[in-house]
Amino acid sequence: EDKVVQSPLSLVVHEGDTVTLNCSYEVTNFRSLLWYKQEKKAPTFLFMLTSSGIEKKSGRLSSILDKKELFSILNITATQTGDSAVYLCAIDRPSNDYKLSFGAGTTVTVRA
Amino acid sequence: DVKVTQSSRYLVKRTGEKVFLECVQDMDHENMFWYRQDPGLGLRLIYFSYDVKMKEKGDIPEGYSVSREKKERFSLILESASTNQTSMYLCASTPTGFGREKLFFGSGTQLSVL
């Protein structure tokens, strides 16, 4: 089974801090790595990364993929209480079956 | 707005009961998925379907079955609920082809089996 490991499992920060979340994986042949944000119940899509070294950015969030070292990071700058959520990393498997392998997630709590 | 709707947010059932979890999407997506989410384990795929009446086992299909009679509806069935099936169940859908990696999730059903 594909392995996706996220770290840390949880963290607590204060508003304005910068957060870096890690996702490492053991699948060497994959199509894409994805990040989702889960605030209440339904995860919502953040980024899809397919190429190594190219940063994707959306407002205060950014992400980058390192295919050589087999990891991705998600950065959140100037955190706000609305960033409190579980952040999920997922790998799109090599087989053509549309299945994703998810990590356990990182719970981020941003205190005012 | 695209929508994946799960029929119940919370369910409490007894051991041995037959349980139906319903999911409906309004985006005309071909692919639909059932995941369960447990603390420390992340999302694990139970079953998925890429077409009406088609189904494929995911990573943890034991104790579950599914039904897809119409394109918009994907049902998860627990034939005889057990306490280890207490979990958050998430349904998702995605189109075939471009954008298929971007899953659209429902709000989840928290199932407790007593």
Short mmCIF file of C-alpha atoms in Angstrom, two decimals, chain B residues 4-64:
data_model
loop_
_atom_site.label_atom_id
_atom_site.label_comp_id
_atom_site.label_asym_id
_atom_site.label_seq_id
_atom_site.Cartn_x
_atom_site.Cartn_y
_atom_site.Cartn_z
CA VAL B 4 -22.28 16.48 -2.87
CA THR B 5 -24.98 15.73 -0.37
CA GLN B 6 -24.90 13.00 2.24
CA SER B 7 -28.28 12.15 3.65
CA SER B 8 -27.38 12.16 7.34
CA ARG B 9 -24.85 14.10 9.41
CA TYR B 10 -25.16 11.83 12.43
CA LEU B 11 -26.39 8.26 12.75
CA VAL B 12 -26.59 5.94 15.74
CA LYS B 13 -27.16 2.26 15.03
CA ARG B 14 -27.05 -0.99 16.92
CA THR B 15 -24.70 -3.87 16.29
CA GLY B 16 -26.09 -6.20 13.64
CA GLU B 17 -28.33 -3.61 11.99
CA LYS B 18 -28.22 -3.05 8.24
CA VAL B 19 -27.15 0.53 7.56
CA PHE B 20 -27.54 2.58 4.40
CA LEU B 21 -25.51 5.72 3.78
CA GLU B 22 -26.68 7.75 0.82
CA CYS B 23 -24.76 10.19 -1.31
CA VAL B 24 -26.03 12.34 -4.17
CA GLN B 25 -24.03 14.66 -6.44
CA ASP B 26 -25.41 17.23 -8.85
CA MET B 27 -22.33 17.69 -11.05
CA ASP B 28 -22.88 14.84 -13.50
CA HIS B 29 -19.59 13.28 -12.36
CA GLU B 30 -18.77 9.79 -13.53
CA ASN B 31 -16.67 8.80 -10.50
CA MET B 32 -17.87 8.48 -6.94
CA PHE B 33 -16.06 7.33 -3.81
CA TRP B 34 -16.68 6.28 -0.24
CA TYR B 35 -13.97 6.97 2.35
CA ARG B 36 -13.88 6.49 6.07
CA GLN B 37 -11.88 8.81 8.29
CA ASP B 38 -10.48 7.77 11.65
CA PRO B 39 -8.14 9.74 13.93
CA GLY B 40 -4.51 9.07 13.12
CA LEU B 41 -5.38 7.02 10.03
CA GLY B 42 -6.54 9.67 7.61
CA LEU B 43 -8.97 8.87 4.81
CA ARG B 44 -9.14 5.28 3.66
CA LEU B 45 -10.93 4.26 0.51
CA ILE B 46 -13.73 1.73 0.95
CA TYR B 47 -15.23 1.49 -2.55
CA PHE B 48 -15.45 3.57 -5.66
CA SER B 49 -17.51 3.58 -8.83
CA TYR B 50 -16.56 4.93 -12.24
CA ASP B 51 -19.91 4.36 -13.91
CA VAL B 52 -23.47 3.34 -13.22
CA LYS B 53 -23.64 -0.23 -11.94
CA MET B 54 -19.83 -0.41 -11.84
CA LYS B 55 -17.91 -0.71 -8.59
CA GLU B 56 -14.37 -1.38 -7.49
CA LYS B 57 -13.01 -2.33 -4.09
CA GLY B 58 -10.82 0.16 -2.33
CA ASP B 59 -8.35 -0.54 0.45
CA ILE B 60 -10.81 -1.60 3.16
CA PRO B 61 -13.97 -3.10 1.55
CA GLU B 62 -14.57 -5.82 4.14
CA GLY B 63 -17.94 -5.50 5.81
CA TYR B 64 -19.24 -3.02 3.22
#
